[in-house]
Short mmCIF file of C-alpha atoms and ligand atoms in Angstrom, two decimals:
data_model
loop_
_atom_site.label_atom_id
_atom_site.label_comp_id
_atom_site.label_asym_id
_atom_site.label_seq_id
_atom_site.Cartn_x
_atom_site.Cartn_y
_atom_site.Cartn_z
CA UNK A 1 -66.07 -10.00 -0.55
CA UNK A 2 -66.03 -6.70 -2.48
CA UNK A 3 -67.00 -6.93 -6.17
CA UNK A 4 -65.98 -4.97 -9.02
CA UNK A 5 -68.65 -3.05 -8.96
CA UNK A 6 -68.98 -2.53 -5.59
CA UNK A 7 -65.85 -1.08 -5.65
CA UNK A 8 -66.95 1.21 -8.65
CA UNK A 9 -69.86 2.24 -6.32
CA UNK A 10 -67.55 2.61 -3.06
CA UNK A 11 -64.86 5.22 -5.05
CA UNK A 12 -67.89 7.08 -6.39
CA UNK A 13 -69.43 7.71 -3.32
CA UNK A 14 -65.59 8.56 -1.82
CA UNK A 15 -65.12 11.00 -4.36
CA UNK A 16 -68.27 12.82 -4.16
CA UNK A 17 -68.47 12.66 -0.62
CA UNK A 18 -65.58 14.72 -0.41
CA UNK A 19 -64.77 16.97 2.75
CA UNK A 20 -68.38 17.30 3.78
CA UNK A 21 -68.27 13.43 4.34
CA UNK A 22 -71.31 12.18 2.58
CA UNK A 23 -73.41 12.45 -0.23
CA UNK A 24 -76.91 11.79 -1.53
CA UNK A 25 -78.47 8.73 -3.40
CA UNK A 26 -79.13 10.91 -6.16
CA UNK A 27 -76.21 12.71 -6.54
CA UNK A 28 -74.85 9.28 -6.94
CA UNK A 29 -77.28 7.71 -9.26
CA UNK A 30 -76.37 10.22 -11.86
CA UNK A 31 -72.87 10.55 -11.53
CA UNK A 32 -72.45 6.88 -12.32
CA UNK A 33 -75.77 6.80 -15.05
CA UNK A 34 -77.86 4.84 -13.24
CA UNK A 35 -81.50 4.88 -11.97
CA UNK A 36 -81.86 5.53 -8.36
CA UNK A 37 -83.37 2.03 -7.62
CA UNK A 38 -80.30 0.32 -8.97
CA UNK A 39 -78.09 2.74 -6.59
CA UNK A 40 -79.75 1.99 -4.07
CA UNK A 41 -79.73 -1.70 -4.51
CA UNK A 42 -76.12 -1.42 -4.43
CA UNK A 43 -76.01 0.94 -1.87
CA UNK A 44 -77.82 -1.33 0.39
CA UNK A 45 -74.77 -4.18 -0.11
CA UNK A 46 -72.32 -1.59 1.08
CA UNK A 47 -74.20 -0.81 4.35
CA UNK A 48 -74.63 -5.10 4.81
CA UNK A 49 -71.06 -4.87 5.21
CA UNK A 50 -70.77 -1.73 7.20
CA UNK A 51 -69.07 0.78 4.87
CA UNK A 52 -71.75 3.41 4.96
CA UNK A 53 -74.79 3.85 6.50
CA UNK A 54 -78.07 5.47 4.28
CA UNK A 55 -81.51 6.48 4.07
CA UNK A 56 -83.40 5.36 1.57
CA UNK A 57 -83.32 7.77 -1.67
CA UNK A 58 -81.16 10.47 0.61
CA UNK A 59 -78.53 10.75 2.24
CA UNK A 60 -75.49 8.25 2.29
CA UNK A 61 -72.21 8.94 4.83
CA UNK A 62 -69.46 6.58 4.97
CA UNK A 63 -68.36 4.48 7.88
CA UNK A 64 -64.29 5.03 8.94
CA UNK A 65 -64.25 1.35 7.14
CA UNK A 66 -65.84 2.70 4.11
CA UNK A 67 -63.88 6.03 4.27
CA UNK A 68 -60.56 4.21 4.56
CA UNK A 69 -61.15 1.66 1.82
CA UNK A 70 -63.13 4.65 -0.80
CA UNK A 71 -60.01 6.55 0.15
CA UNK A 72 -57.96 3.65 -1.22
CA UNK A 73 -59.89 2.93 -4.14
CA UNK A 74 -59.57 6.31 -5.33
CA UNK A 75 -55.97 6.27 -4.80
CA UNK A 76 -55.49 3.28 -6.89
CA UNK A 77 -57.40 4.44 -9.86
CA UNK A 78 -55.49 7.38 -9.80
CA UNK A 79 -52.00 5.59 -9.50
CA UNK A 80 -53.02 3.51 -12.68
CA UNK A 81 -53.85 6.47 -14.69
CA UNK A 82 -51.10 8.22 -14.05
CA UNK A 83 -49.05 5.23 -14.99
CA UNK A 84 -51.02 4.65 -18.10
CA UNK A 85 -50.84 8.37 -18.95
CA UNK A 86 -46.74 8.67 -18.39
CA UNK A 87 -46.05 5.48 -20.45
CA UNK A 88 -47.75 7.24 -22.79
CA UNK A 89 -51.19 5.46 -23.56
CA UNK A 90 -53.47 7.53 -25.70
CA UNK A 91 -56.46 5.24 -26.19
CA UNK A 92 -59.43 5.07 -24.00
CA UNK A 93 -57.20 6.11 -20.93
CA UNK A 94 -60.21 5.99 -18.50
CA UNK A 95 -61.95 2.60 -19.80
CA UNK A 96 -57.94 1.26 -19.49
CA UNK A 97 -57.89 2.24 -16.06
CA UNK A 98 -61.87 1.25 -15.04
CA UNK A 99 -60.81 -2.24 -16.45
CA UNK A 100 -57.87 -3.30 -14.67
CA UNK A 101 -58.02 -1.55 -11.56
CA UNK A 102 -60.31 -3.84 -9.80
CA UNK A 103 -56.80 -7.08 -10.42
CA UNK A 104 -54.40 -5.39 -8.57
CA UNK A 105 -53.19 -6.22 -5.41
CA UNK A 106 -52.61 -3.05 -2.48
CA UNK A 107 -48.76 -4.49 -2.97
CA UNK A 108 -48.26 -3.57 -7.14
CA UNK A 109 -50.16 -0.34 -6.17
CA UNK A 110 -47.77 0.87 -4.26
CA UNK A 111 -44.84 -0.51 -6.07
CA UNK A 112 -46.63 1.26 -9.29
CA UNK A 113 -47.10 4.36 -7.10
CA UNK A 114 -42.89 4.69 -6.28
CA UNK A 115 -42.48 4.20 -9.96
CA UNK A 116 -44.86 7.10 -11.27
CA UNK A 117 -43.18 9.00 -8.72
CA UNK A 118 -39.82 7.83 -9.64
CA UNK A 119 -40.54 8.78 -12.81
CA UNK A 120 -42.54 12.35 -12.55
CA UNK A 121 -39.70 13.41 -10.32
CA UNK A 122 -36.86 12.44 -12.66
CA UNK A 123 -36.84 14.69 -15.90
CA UNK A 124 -34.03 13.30 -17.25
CA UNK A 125 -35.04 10.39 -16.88
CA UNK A 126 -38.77 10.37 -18.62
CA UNK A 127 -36.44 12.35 -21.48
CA UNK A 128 -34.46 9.36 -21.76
CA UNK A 129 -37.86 7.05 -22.29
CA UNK A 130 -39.14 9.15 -24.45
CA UNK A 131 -36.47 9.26 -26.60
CA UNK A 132 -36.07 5.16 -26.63
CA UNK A 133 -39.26 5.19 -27.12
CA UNK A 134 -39.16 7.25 -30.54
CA UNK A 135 -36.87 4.82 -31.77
CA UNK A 136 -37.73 1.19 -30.79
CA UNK A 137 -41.55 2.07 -30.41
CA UNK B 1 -65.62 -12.73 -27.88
CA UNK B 2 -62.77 -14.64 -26.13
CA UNK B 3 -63.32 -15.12 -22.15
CA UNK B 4 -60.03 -14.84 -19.55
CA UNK B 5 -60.81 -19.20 -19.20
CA UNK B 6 -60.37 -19.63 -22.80
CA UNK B 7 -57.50 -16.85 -23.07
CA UNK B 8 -55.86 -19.25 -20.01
CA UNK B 9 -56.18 -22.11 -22.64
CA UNK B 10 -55.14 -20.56 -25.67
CA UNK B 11 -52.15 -19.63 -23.88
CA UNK B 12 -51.31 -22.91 -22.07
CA UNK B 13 -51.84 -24.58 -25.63
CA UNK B 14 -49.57 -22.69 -27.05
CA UNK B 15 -46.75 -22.99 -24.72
CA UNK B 16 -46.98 -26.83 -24.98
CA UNK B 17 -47.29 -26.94 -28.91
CA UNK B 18 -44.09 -25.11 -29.03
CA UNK B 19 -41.90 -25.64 -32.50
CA UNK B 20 -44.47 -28.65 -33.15
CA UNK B 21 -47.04 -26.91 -33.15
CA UNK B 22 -49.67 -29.47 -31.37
CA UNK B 23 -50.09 -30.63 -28.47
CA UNK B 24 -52.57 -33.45 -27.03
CA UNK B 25 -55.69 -33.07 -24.75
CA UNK B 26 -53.90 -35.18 -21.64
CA UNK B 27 -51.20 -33.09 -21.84
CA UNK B 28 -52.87 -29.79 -21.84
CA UNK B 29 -55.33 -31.22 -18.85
CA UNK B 30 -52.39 -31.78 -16.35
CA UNK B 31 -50.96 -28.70 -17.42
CA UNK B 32 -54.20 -26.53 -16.25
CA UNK B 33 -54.70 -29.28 -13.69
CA UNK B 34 -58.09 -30.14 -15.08
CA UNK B 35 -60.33 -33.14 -15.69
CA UNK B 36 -59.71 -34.29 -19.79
CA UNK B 37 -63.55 -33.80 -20.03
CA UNK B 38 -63.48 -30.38 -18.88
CA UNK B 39 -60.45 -29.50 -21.04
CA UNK B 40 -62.44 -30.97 -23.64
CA UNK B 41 -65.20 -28.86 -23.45
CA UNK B 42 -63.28 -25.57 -23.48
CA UNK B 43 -61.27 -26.73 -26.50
CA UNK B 44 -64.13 -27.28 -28.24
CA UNK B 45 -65.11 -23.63 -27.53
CA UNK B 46 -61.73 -22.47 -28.88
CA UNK B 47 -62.14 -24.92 -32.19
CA UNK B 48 -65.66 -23.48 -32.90
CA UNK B 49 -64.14 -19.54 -32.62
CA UNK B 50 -61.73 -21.01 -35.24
CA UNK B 51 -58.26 -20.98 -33.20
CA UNK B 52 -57.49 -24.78 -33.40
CA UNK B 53 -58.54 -28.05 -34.77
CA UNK B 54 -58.87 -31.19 -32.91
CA UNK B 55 -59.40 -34.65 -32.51
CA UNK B 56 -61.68 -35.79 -29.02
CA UNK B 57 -59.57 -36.78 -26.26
CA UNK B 58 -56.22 -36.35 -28.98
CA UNK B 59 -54.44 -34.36 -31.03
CA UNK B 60 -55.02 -30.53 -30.94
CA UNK B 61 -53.11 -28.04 -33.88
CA UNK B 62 -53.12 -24.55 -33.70
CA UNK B 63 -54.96 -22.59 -37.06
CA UNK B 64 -52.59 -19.90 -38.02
CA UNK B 65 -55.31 -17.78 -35.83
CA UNK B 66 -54.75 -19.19 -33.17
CA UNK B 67 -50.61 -19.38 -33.02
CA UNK B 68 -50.73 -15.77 -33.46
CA UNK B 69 -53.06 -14.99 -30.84
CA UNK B 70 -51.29 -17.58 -28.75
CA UNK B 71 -48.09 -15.84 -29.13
CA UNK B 72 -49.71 -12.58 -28.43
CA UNK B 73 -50.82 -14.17 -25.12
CA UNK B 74 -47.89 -15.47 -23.88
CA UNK B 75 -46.29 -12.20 -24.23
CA UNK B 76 -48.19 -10.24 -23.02
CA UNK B 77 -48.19 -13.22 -19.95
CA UNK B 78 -44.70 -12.53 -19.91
CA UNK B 79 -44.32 -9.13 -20.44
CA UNK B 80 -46.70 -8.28 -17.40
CA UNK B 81 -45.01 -10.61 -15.02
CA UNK B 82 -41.34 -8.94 -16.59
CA UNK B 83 -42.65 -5.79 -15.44
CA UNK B 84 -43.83 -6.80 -12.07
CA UNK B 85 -40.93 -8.16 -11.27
CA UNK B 86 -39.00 -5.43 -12.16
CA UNK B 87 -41.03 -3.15 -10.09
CA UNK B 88 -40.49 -5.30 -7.31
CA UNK B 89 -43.51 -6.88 -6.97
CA UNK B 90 -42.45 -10.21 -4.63
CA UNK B 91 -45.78 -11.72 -3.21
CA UNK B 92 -47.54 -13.89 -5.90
CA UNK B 93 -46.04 -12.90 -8.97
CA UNK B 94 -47.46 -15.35 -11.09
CA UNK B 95 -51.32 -15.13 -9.49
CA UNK B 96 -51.03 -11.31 -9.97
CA UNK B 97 -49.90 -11.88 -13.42
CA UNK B 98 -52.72 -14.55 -14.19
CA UNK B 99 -55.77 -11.69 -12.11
CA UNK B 100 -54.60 -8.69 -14.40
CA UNK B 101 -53.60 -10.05 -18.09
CA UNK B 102 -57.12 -10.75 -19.02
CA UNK B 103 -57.86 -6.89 -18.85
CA UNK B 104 -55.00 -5.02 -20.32
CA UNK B 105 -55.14 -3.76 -24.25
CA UNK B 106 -52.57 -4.44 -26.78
CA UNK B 107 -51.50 -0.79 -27.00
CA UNK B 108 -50.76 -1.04 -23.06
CA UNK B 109 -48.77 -4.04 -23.31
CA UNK B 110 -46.75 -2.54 -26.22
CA UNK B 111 -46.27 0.44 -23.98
CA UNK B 112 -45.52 -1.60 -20.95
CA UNK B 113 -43.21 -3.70 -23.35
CA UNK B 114 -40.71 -0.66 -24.33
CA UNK B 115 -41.07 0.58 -20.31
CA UNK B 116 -39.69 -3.12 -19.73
CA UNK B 117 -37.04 -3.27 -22.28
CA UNK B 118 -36.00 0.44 -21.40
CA UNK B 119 -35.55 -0.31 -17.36
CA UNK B 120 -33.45 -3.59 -18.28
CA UNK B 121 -31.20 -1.94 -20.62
CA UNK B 122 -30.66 1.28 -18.11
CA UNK B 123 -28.48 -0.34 -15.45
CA UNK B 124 -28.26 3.17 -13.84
CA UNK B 125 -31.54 4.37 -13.98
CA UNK B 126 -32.40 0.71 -12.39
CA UNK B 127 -30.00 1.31 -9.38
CA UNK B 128 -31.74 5.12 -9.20
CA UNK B 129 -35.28 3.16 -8.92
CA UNK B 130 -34.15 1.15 -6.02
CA UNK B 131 -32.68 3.85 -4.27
CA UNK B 132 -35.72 5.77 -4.61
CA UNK B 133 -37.68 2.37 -3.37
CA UNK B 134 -35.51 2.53 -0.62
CA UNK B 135 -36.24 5.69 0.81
CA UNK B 136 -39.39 6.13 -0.41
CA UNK B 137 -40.98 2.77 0.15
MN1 MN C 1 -62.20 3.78 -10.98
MN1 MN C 2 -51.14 -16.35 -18.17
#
């Protein structure tokens, strides 16, 4: 199965793969602060289990598995952020979200996703919060 | 620092101490459905970080560190599963609960706290939420 930081790997290379549909081992060593070997170490898991395929030290394109599931990934960190961010946590924001992400189910995701919906959508409502919020906070 | 096993502990020890405020090693074995030797081991982990004392194989007693990070645990334990409930989270409430408690801060559970208390005490903006769900979901 997918680790943690496979996963952290798998959005990365979903995110800067973009439209174009892939991206280089390069690109991705720095964007995540590693050294190329490393990358590619990991990069190397992800094509065992057939979400991308990749030459060695260029380029890396994503299988429709590994599109589908970076698609996800990305999705669900940005469903916990903006959860974090409209309940109003302040601290370390990103490390919050990097840190839990990887324990939720695809079920609370989407459950979370209605809610920050639910909530961005409802003015009133978020004024409401905010107010209890002021006072029992 | 404190790992998620001995954070399971700490928290199972301090539901079973209760008002007493001990509890014994059998006891907290079943509970965590492990071998006394194993429980044992961990205990003695959580004695030598300073959260407990106890005696092998019998009595264990909270330190005053240790019932107040016990209490912290068990609500934030119960604060996440609250939430996920309320959400509507209905596949494996409690395993969800136990994966993502381990990796959420105090300021997010105080946050996710007030959320909790707020959608309990707001029976309409509850039956909004579901209709939302509803068509939404
Ligand atoms: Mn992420
Ligand atoms: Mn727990």
């Amino acid at each position: 199965t997918i680790t943690a930081s496979m996963e952290d790997y798998l959005e990365m290379i979903y995110r800067l793969a973009g439209k174009k549909g892939y991206t280089r081992m390069g690109d991705l060593a720095s964007a995540l602060n590693v050294q190329p070997p490393s990358a590619s170490k990991m990069v190397q898991k992800l094509a065992d289990m057939g979400y991308l395929q990749f030459e060695k030290y260029g380029v890396i394109e994503l299988s429709k598995k590994g599109q589908e599931h970076g698609q996800y990934l990305l999705k669900r960190h940005e469903t916990l952020e903006r959860f974090l961010s409209i309940i109003g946590v302040k601290e370390q924001l990103l490390e919050e979200t990097e840190k839990i992400e990887h324990y939720i189910s695809p079920e609370t995701i989407g459950k979370i996703m209605l809610l920050v919906e639910f909530m961005e959508n409802n003015f009133e409502w978020k004024q409401a919060f905010y107010e209890f919020q002021k006072h029992e906070g």
